Each structure stands twice: as structure tokens, then as C-alpha cells.
mmCIF file of C-alpha atoms and ligand atoms in Angstrom:
data_model
loop_
_atom_site.group_PDB
_atom_site.id
_atom_site.type_symbol
_atom_site.label_atom_id
_atom_site.label_comp_id
_atom_site.label_asym_id
_atom_site.label_seq_id
_atom_site.Cartn_x
_atom_site.Cartn_y
_atom_site.Cartn_z
ATOM 1 C CA MET A 1 55.894 15.524 -38.338
ATOM 2 C CA LYS A 2 54.327 12.223 -38.997
ATOM 3 C CA ARG A 3 50.335 13.679 -37.987
ATOM 4 C CA THR A 4 51.192 16.394 -40.949
ATOM 5 C CA LEU A 5 52.427 13.638 -43.398
ATOM 6 C CA LEU A 6 49.165 11.500 -42.566
ATOM 7 C CA ARG A 7 47.046 14.931 -43.001
ATOM 8 C CA LEU A 8 48.253 15.481 -46.363
ATOM 9 C CA LEU A 9 47.640 12.000 -47.389
ATOM 10 C CA GLN A 10 44.997 12.593 -49.505
ATOM 11 C CA PRO A 11 45.631 15.762 -51.516
ATOM 12 C CA SER A 12 49.218 14.511 -52.132
ATOM 13 C CA MET A 13 47.858 12.046 -53.795
ATOM 14 C CA LEU A 14 44.951 14.155 -55.738
ATOM 15 C CA VAL A 15 48.214 16.032 -56.967
ATOM 16 C CA LEU A 16 50.162 12.873 -58.470
ATOM 17 C CA ILE A 17 47.161 11.911 -59.681
ATOM 18 C CA ILE A 18 46.534 15.214 -61.576
ATOM 19 C CA VAL A 19 50.502 15.197 -62.112
ATOM 20 C CA PHE A 20 50.481 11.731 -63.843
ATOM 21 C CA TRP A 21 47.245 12.488 -66.069
ATOM 22 C CA SER A 22 48.750 16.230 -67.584
ATOM 23 C CA SER A 23 52.306 14.716 -67.690
ATOM 24 C CA ILE A 24 51.994 10.881 -69.845
ATOM 25 C CA PRO A 25 52.699 10.665 -73.754
ATOM 26 C CA ALA A 26 49.650 10.426 -75.838
ATOM 27 C CA SER A 27 50.251 6.569 -76.531
ATOM 28 C CA TRP A 28 49.636 5.618 -72.519
ATOM 29 C CA ILE A 29 46.261 7.737 -72.493
ATOM 30 C CA ASP A 30 45.421 5.899 -75.706
ATOM 31 C CA ASN A 31 46.136 2.610 -74.393
ATOM 32 C CA PRO A 32 42.599 1.365 -73.072
ATOM 33 C CA PHE A 33 44.424 -0.171 -70.220
ATOM 34 C CA THR A 34 46.230 2.602 -68.682
ATOM 35 C CA VAL A 35 42.708 3.654 -66.812
ATOM 36 C CA THR A 36 42.290 0.574 -65.500
ATOM 37 C CA ALA A 37 45.979 -0.086 -64.369
ATOM 38 C CA VAL A 38 46.488 3.488 -62.490
ATOM 39 C CA SER A 39 42.695 2.853 -60.637
ATOM 40 C CA ILE A 40 44.041 -0.706 -59.664
ATOM 41 C CA ALA A 41 47.387 1.017 -58.366
ATOM 42 C CA THR A 42 45.829 3.692 -56.193
ATOM 43 C CA LEU A 43 43.578 0.878 -54.675
ATOM 44 C CA LEU A 44 45.973 -1.243 -53.600
ATOM 45 C CA ILE A 45 48.182 1.848 -52.279
ATOM 46 C CA VAL A 46 45.254 2.687 -50.093
ATOM 47 C CA GLN A 47 44.793 -0.894 -49.163
ATOM 48 C CA VAL A 48 48.464 -1.092 -48.157
ATOM 49 C CA LEU A 49 47.713 1.871 -45.987
ATOM 50 C CA GLU A 50 44.697 -0.140 -44.208
ATOM 51 C CA LEU A 51 48.068 -2.841 -42.805
ATOM 52 C CA PHE A 52 49.791 0.100 -41.727
ATOM 53 C CA ILE A 53 47.482 2.828 -40.266
ATOM 54 C CA GLU A 54 44.567 0.846 -39.311
ATOM 55 C CA ARG A 55 41.348 2.861 -37.945
ATOM 56 C CA HIS A 56 39.273 0.110 -36.202
ATOM 57 C CA ALA A 57 40.316 -3.581 -35.751
ATOM 58 C CA GLY A 58 37.296 -4.672 -36.404
ATOM 59 C CA TRP A 59 37.356 -3.559 -39.694
ATOM 60 C CA ARG A 60 40.596 -5.284 -40.068
ATOM 61 C CA THR A 61 39.866 -7.219 -43.539
ATOM 62 C CA TYR A 62 40.296 -11.298 -43.355
ATOM 63 C CA ARG A 63 40.509 -13.593 -45.748
ATOM 64 C CA LEU A 64 36.928 -14.078 -46.461
ATOM 65 C CA GLU A 65 36.472 -10.146 -46.786
ATOM 66 C CA PHE A 66 39.707 -10.148 -49.102
ATOM 67 C CA LEU A 67 38.388 -12.437 -51.886
ATOM 68 C CA THR A 68 34.960 -11.081 -51.684
ATOM 69 C CA ASP A 69 36.715 -7.562 -52.363
ATOM 70 C CA LEU A 70 38.726 -9.400 -54.749
ATOM 71 C CA PHE A 71 35.485 -10.868 -56.714
ATOM 72 C CA TYR A 72 34.122 -7.241 -56.696
ATOM 73 C CA ALA A 73 37.248 -5.569 -58.261
ATOM 74 C CA VAL A 74 37.332 -8.414 -61.100
ATOM 75 C CA ILE A 75 33.339 -7.464 -61.692
ATOM 76 C CA TYR A 76 33.904 -3.950 -61.793
ATOM 77 C CA PHE A 77 37.000 -3.675 -63.484
ATOM 78 C CA GLY A 78 36.502 -6.655 -65.475
ATOM 79 C CA VAL A 79 32.640 -6.733 -66.549
ATOM 80 C CA ILE A 80 30.606 -3.751 -65.218
ATOM 81 C CA SER A 81 32.966 -0.992 -66.884
ATOM 82 C CA SER A 82 32.065 -2.310 -70.029
ATOM 83 C CA VAL A 83 28.877 -3.035 -69.886
ATOM 84 C CA GLU A 84 28.914 0.672 -69.164
ATOM 85 C CA ASP A 85 30.527 1.994 -72.290
ATOM 86 C CA ASP A 86 28.663 -0.230 -74.383
ATOM 87 C CA VAL A 87 24.726 0.030 -73.098
ATOM 88 C CA ALA A 88 25.158 3.829 -71.698
ATOM 89 C CA GLU A 89 28.379 5.865 -72.764
ATOM 90 C CA ALA A 90 28.569 4.555 -76.789
ATOM 91 C CA PRO A 91 24.933 4.958 -77.125
ATOM 92 C CA LEU A 92 24.955 8.851 -75.513
ATOM 93 C CA ALA A 93 27.953 9.520 -77.481
ATOM 94 C CA ALA A 94 26.636 8.165 -80.928
ATOM 95 C CA GLY A 95 22.898 10.320 -79.909
ATOM 96 C CA LYS A 96 24.881 13.331 -78.918
ATOM 97 C CA THR A 97 26.627 13.266 -82.730
ATOM 98 C CA ALA A 98 23.603 12.578 -84.492
ATOM 99 C CA LEU A 99 21.912 15.546 -83.021
ATOM 100 C CA GLY A 100 24.892 17.780 -83.806
ATOM 101 C CA ILE A 101 25.414 18.791 -80.340
ATOM 102 C CA THR A 102 28.777 19.902 -79.596
ATOM 103 C CA THR A 103 30.644 21.080 -76.366
ATOM 104 C CA GLN A 104 33.447 22.657 -78.185
ATOM 105 C CA TRP A 105 33.876 25.134 -75.004
ATOM 106 C CA ALA A 106 34.670 22.179 -72.245
ATOM 107 C CA LEU A 107 37.348 20.944 -74.862
ATOM 108 C CA HIS A 108 39.362 23.881 -75.001
ATOM 109 C CA SER A 109 39.221 24.866 -71.409
ATOM 110 C CA PRO A 110 42.037 24.423 -69.482
ATOM 111 C CA PHE A 111 42.885 20.684 -68.216
ATOM 112 C CA LEU A 112 41.948 21.161 -64.560
ATOM 113 C CA VAL A 113 38.808 22.782 -65.311
ATOM 114 C CA GLN A 114 38.312 19.563 -67.713
ATOM 115 C CA VAL A 115 38.684 17.801 -64.771
ATOM 116 C CA ALA A 116 36.460 19.480 -62.197
ATOM 117 C CA LEU A 117 33.405 19.510 -65.030
ATOM 118 C CA VAL A 118 34.012 16.059 -65.149
ATOM 119 C CA ILE A 119 33.931 15.562 -61.043
ATOM 120 C CA VAL A 120 31.004 17.695 -60.400
ATOM 121 C CA VAL A 121 28.799 15.671 -63.724
ATOM 122 C CA VAL A 122 29.601 12.656 -62.150
ATOM 123 C CA GLU A 123 28.734 13.136 -58.587
ATOM 124 C CA PHE A 124 25.667 14.952 -59.630
ATOM 125 C CA GLY A 125 24.256 11.923 -61.315
ATOM 126 C CA GLN A 126 25.576 9.469 -58.484
ATOM 127 C CA TYR A 127 23.905 11.848 -55.909
ATOM 128 C CA TRP A 128 20.584 12.119 -57.045
ATOM 129 C CA MET A 129 20.503 8.423 -58.021
ATOM 130 C CA HIS A 130 21.616 7.479 -54.679
ATOM 131 C CA ARG A 131 19.387 9.863 -53.157
ATOM 132 C CA LEU A 132 16.581 7.701 -55.114
ATOM 133 C CA MET A 133 17.682 4.470 -54.297
ATOM 134 C CA HIS A 134 17.502 5.310 -50.613
ATOM 135 C CA ASN A 135 13.708 6.653 -51.222
ATOM 136 C CA SER A 136 12.150 4.056 -53.658
ATOM 137 C CA PRO A 137 11.998 0.546 -54.085
ATOM 138 C CA VAL A 138 15.191 0.523 -56.031
ATOM 139 C CA TRP A 139 17.247 0.607 -52.481
ATOM 140 C CA TRP A 140 16.571 -3.338 -52.880
ATOM 141 C CA THR A 141 19.401 -2.884 -55.313
ATOM 142 C CA HIS A 142 21.429 -0.718 -53.013
ATOM 143 C CA ALA A 143 20.864 -2.816 -49.800
ATOM 144 C CA PRO A 144 23.752 -5.486 -50.308
ATOM 145 C CA HIS A 145 25.582 -2.278 -49.983
ATOM 146 C CA HIS A 146 24.920 -1.390 -46.462
ATOM 147 C CA HIS A 147 24.946 -5.391 -45.574
ATOM 148 C CA ILE A 148 28.612 -4.701 -45.358
ATOM 149 C CA THR A 149 29.975 -5.362 -41.779
ATOM 150 C CA GLN A 150 33.336 -3.360 -42.364
ATOM 151 C CA LEU A 151 34.262 -1.141 -44.520
ATOM 152 C CA ASN A 152 37.771 -1.312 -46.708
ATOM 153 C CA ALA A 153 39.660 0.599 -49.727
ATOM 154 C CA ALA A 154 37.512 -1.638 -52.211
ATOM 155 C CA LYS A 155 34.276 -2.087 -50.419
ATOM 156 C CA GLY A 156 32.637 0.957 -52.314
ATOM 157 C CA LEU A 157 32.765 -1.620 -55.737
ATOM 158 C CA VAL A 158 30.896 -4.375 -53.052
ATOM 159 C CA GLY A 159 27.569 -4.776 -53.648
ATOM 160 C CA ASN A 160 24.577 -5.893 -56.448
ATOM 161 C CA PRO A 161 25.911 -5.655 -59.656
ATOM 162 C CA LEU A 162 22.618 -3.860 -61.102
ATOM 163 C CA GLU A 163 23.073 -0.936 -58.615
ATOM 164 C CA LEU A 164 26.889 -0.436 -59.628
ATOM 165 C CA PHE A 165 25.445 -0.417 -62.343
ATOM 166 C CA LEU A 166 22.937 2.332 -62.269
ATOM 167 C CA VAL A 167 24.761 4.237 -59.443
ATOM 168 C CA SER A 168 27.662 4.376 -62.589
ATOM 169 C CA LEU A 169 25.733 6.213 -65.214
ATOM 170 C CA SER A 170 26.374 9.504 -66.145
ATOM 171 C CA VAL A 171 26.142 12.004 -68.959
ATOM 172 C CA VAL A 172 29.356 13.135 -69.315
ATOM 173 C CA ALA A 173 29.675 11.678 -72.625
ATOM 174 C CA LEU A 174 27.713 14.638 -74.015
ATOM 175 C CA PHE A 175 30.722 16.928 -73.469
ATOM 176 C CA ASP A 176 33.772 17.125 -75.708
ATOM 177 C CA LEU A 177 36.288 16.740 -73.737
ATOM 178 C CA ARG A 178 40.266 15.507 -73.213
ATOM 179 C CA LYS A 179 40.809 12.000 -72.595
ATOM 180 C CA ASP A 180 43.579 12.779 -69.766
ATOM 181 C CA ALA A 181 41.364 14.860 -68.313
ATOM 182 C CA THR A 182 38.228 12.608 -67.885
ATOM 183 C CA PHE A 183 40.633 9.544 -67.212
ATOM 184 C CA CYS A 184 42.132 11.746 -64.148
ATOM 185 C CA ALA A 185 38.575 12.889 -63.013
ATOM 186 C CA PHE A 186 38.128 9.297 -63.090
ATOM 187 C CA THR A 187 41.060 8.508 -61.242
ATOM 188 C CA ILE A 188 40.524 11.370 -58.494
ATOM 189 C CA LEU A 189 36.727 9.913 -58.178
ATOM 190 C CA GLY A 190 38.347 6.381 -57.317
ATOM 191 C CA VAL A 191 40.781 7.259 -54.802
ATOM 192 C CA VAL A 192 38.412 9.277 -52.528
ATOM 193 C CA SER A 193 35.612 6.631 -52.754
ATOM 194 C CA SER A 194 38.788 4.314 -51.740
ATOM 195 C CA PHE A 195 39.701 6.621 -48.768
ATOM 196 C CA ALA A 196 35.825 7.198 -47.946
ATOM 197 C CA HIS A 197 35.542 3.472 -47.500
ATOM 198 C CA ALA A 198 39.033 2.622 -45.863
ATOM 199 C CA ASN A 199 40.002 1.511 -42.766
ATOM 200 C CA VAL A 200 42.699 4.309 -43.066
ATOM 201 C CA ARG A 201 43.443 6.475 -39.598
ATOM 202 C CA ASN A 202 44.256 9.921 -40.728
ATOM 203 C CA THR A 203 42.382 13.134 -40.742
ATOM 204 C CA PRO A 204 42.466 15.084 -43.921
ATOM 205 C CA PRO A 205 42.713 18.969 -43.813
ATOM 206 C CA ARG A 206 39.045 20.745 -43.354
ATOM 207 C CA TRP A 207 39.222 21.906 -46.671
ATOM 208 C CA TYR A 208 39.302 18.542 -48.260
ATOM 209 C CA SER A 209 37.294 17.460 -46.035
ATOM 210 C CA TYR A 210 34.527 20.203 -46.606
ATOM 211 C CA ILE A 211 34.552 19.212 -50.543
ATOM 212 C CA PHE A 212 35.734 16.051 -50.702
ATOM 213 C CA THR A 213 33.670 12.314 -48.715
ATOM 214 C CA THR A 214 35.517 11.276 -45.904
ATOM 215 C CA ILE A 215 35.584 7.984 -44.016
ATOM 216 C CA GLU A 216 34.015 10.007 -41.187
ATOM 217 C CA ALA A 217 31.333 11.366 -43.569
ATOM 218 C CA HIS A 218 30.549 7.794 -44.772
ATOM 219 C CA SER A 219 30.822 5.656 -42.813
ATOM 220 C CA LEU A 220 28.174 7.801 -40.950
ATOM 221 C CA HIS A 221 25.903 6.900 -43.998
ATOM 222 C CA HIS A 222 26.670 3.213 -42.911
ATOM 223 C CA SER A 223 25.055 3.366 -39.658
ATOM 224 C CA VAL A 224 22.872 0.301 -38.824
ATOM 225 C CA PRO A 225 19.434 1.669 -38.462
ATOM 226 C CA TYR A 226 18.418 2.485 -41.973
ATOM 227 C CA GLN A 227 16.931 6.029 -40.658
ATOM 228 C CA ASP A 228 20.588 7.038 -40.402
ATOM 229 C CA THR A 229 21.618 6.082 -43.528
ATOM 230 C CA ARG A 230 19.615 8.925 -45.339
ATOM 231 C CA CYS A 231 22.529 11.543 -45.333
ATOM 232 C CA ASN A 232 25.715 11.776 -46.540
ATOM 233 C CA TYR A 233 24.795 10.734 -50.021
ATOM 234 C CA ALA A 234 27.707 11.388 -52.453
ATOM 235 C CA ASN A 235 30.263 8.845 -52.986
ATOM 236 C CA SER A 236 33.003 11.750 -53.876
ATOM 237 C CA LEU A 237 32.132 15.211 -53.382
ATOM 238 C CA ILE A 238 30.320 15.872 -50.230
ATOM 239 C CA LEU A 239 29.793 19.159 -51.572
ATOM 240 C CA ILE A 240 26.895 18.351 -53.108
ATOM 241 C CA ASP A 241 25.323 17.297 -50.030
ATOM 242 C CA ARG A 242 26.348 20.178 -47.835
ATOM 243 C CA LEU A 243 24.244 22.284 -50.534
ATOM 244 C CA PHE A 244 21.423 19.750 -50.712
ATOM 245 C CA GLY A 245 21.041 19.558 -46.710
ATOM 246 C CA THR A 246 21.554 16.065 -46.377
ATOM 247 C CA PHE A 247 25.469 16.672 -44.915
ATOM 248 C CA ARG A 248 25.160 15.620 -41.423
ATOM 249 C CA ALA A 249 28.531 15.755 -39.470
ATOM 250 C CA GLY A 250 29.508 12.578 -37.233
ATOM 251 C CA GLU A 251 31.268 8.908 -37.339
ATOM 252 C CA ALA A 252 30.025 5.876 -37.328
ATOM 253 C CA SER A 253 32.199 2.567 -36.692
ATOM 254 C CA ILE A 254 29.689 -0.002 -36.550
ATOM 255 C CA VAL A 255 28.383 -1.106 -39.477
ATOM 256 C CA GLY A 256 26.161 -3.172 -41.363
ATOM 257 C CA GLN A 257 21.584 -3.413 -41.359
ATOM 258 C CA ASP A 258 19.264 -5.220 -39.105
ATOM 259 C CA ASP A 259 21.163 -7.370 -36.999
ATOM 260 C CA ARG A 260 24.338 -7.022 -39.089
ATOM 261 C CA ARG A 261 24.598 -10.167 -40.525
ATOM 262 C CA ARG A 262 26.875 -10.628 -43.224
ATOM 263 C CA LEU A 263 25.462 -11.424 -46.611
ATOM 264 C CA SER A 264 27.751 -13.735 -48.758
ATOM 265 C CA ILE A 265 27.699 -12.809 -52.840
ATOM 266 C CA LEU A 266 25.253 -15.219 -53.814
ATOM 267 C CA GLU A 267 22.336 -13.171 -51.574
ATOM 268 C CA GLN A 268 23.955 -10.304 -52.355
ATOM 269 C CA PHE A 269 23.013 -10.653 -56.325
ATOM 270 C CA MET A 270 19.290 -12.410 -55.209
ATOM 271 C CA PHE A 271 18.927 -9.304 -52.834
ATOM 272 C CA PRO A 272 16.453 -6.915 -55.418
ATOM 273 C CA LEU A 273 14.364 -10.261 -55.426
ATOM 274 C CA ARG A 274 13.562 -10.363 -52.363
ATOM 275 C CA PRO A 275 10.350 -8.767 -52.337
ATOM 276 C CA LEU A 276 9.099 -10.643 -55.199
ATOM 277 C CA ILE A 277 9.799 -14.017 -52.845
ATOM 278 C CA ALA A 278 8.373 -12.562 -50.084
ATOM 279 C CA ARG A 279 4.801 -11.284 -52.225
ATOM 280 C CA VAL A 280 4.595 -15.089 -53.508
ATOM 281 C CA ASN A 281 5.202 -16.882 -50.204
ATOM 282 C CA ALA A 282 2.584 -14.611 -48.660
ATOM 283 C CA ARG A 283 -0.097 -15.701 -51.831
ATOM 284 C CA ARG A 284 1.204 -19.482 -50.914
ATOM 285 C CA GLY A 285 0.461 -18.695 -47.661
ATOM 286 C CA LYS A 286 -2.855 -17.798 -48.303
ATOM 287 C CA SER A 287 -3.778 -20.325 -50.517
ATOM 288 C CA SER A 288 -2.367 -23.034 -48.571
ATOM 289 C CA PRO A 289 -4.337 -24.387 -45.883
ATOM 290 C CA ALA A 290 -3.727 -23.184 -42.587
ATOM 291 C CA ALA A 291 -1.284 -25.524 -40.620
ATOM 292 C CA GLY A 292 -2.084 -27.617 -37.231
HETATM 293 ZN ZN1 ZN B 1 23.966 4.377 -49.332
HETATM 294 ZN ZN1 ZN B 2 29.537 2.700 -48.935
#
């Protein structure tokens, strides 16, 4: 009985999210705080689950980890989301209007079709951005997320702010969609990503793991050897990795990079400057006389 309930954790949360967004009053949907409040509430639920059904004792959260996660949650919900709206979403929507682009077919599709459309569009963009990060110098912005030494529900929000901004970019603003369907999709993406980073011991149904990213697939992406991180790029829709041949089955319990040293917030913020600092230091070393 308990095992069945645990298996159905993620699917039932997705159903509850769909029921919630498709039945709340219009005034709630128009309130800009509703989507943030729901995202935070669902994150808190996964965090509470970590206390009761722990996956690995080594991932148990402690004060410094919790405060770091809290810091990034505030940065994400308080700053990055609104910067994203102002510098990416709003100009994209304005450009769409100016060019007279309309996608009325999307607006008149059933609620669930619109939800699925947003999930696919967002995840397709995230997949390629994430894959690019692992195969180009953009890695220096993403590396701090891989230097985390344990996985927890809010760890998807932990990383260099530039990376968090880049990975959140999407072209959803080009589509005409119902607000409630868009918010529903974002809440689903958030919950799946929280579970994919969470220290929660449960095995969802096989169909769920086939479509959505789970802790098994994502922990493997957080493996210590850099080469082993080059798989399972999809933040929430692992189906994309299956389609593009980057899916790998398995699970990791030891996560981090290099010597697995935990980075401070300052180090996470400064990390993308490391190649530049190394180059400056190398130049200085060349120009200064050799030491004894
Ligand atoms: Zn990665
Ligand atoms: Zn991750």
C-alpha cells in the first residue's frame, strides 16, 4: 500500500496541479503572485517529503545547504524571473505583435494541449541550451550547478545567475496561449525538476520515468567525472534525451566535480571568470622574472 502511494507521488502531484489551474477563479490567474506562490508551495511539499522518505543520508540537508538553497530560491523567484520577463519575454511578445504573428490555433486548443505545448517548447530550448553548455565555453556558467555535492529539492535553482538566466530562456511568448495553461505547465516543470533533484526515495511508474526526468537520470547527469555528465540533459522532459540519443540509464549517489569541494556562493558567482583570471595570471607569470 505504502509502496503504491509512493510510486504515485509524482503522477498525483501533476494531476492535482492540472486540476488546480483548470478550476481556479480568473482573478487568481490574473494575480501575478499566484504562480510564484504555487511554485513555492509545491517546492516546499517536495522539501518536506525529503524529511520523511530520504534517499541518501549523504544528501541530508543541513543549515548551510538549506540557507544556500533559500538564497537561490529568493534570487530566482525575486530577481531572475522578473529580469527574464523584462529583457526576454516582453520584447519577444512585443516583436510578435509588431510583426503581426498570431497563433490562434494554439489559443483555441484544449487546455491540456496548451499545457503540453508549453512543456515541449520550454524543454526543447532548455535541452539544447544545456547541451551547448556541456560542449562549449558556456560550461563555465553552468559548472557551479555541477559543483553541488548533494542533491535536494531546491538544487535545480542553485547555480551561477547567468546560467539560471540562460537556461530559462524560451520562445513561449511567440505563442498565443491561455494564462492558466502556461502557469500550469510552468508549475509542472518546476515540480518535475524539484523531484529530479530531490533526496526522496521513491520509484515512479515506468511511463512517468520514460517521459519525465527522475532523480535516477538526473543524478547520473551530476556524476563526478566530467565526461559522465554528458547525458540526460533534459531538465524535466527526459523524452527529449531519448529522441536525440543522449539518454543514459543508471543512477549516481556521489555527485560533484573535480575533488568534490563545495563552492561558496561567492565562488559560484565568480566561477565564469576563472578562465579569464587564469589567463591573466599566466600572462603575469610569463612577464615576471622567474623565481629562484
Ligand atoms: Zn549539466
Ligand atoms: Zn541539476
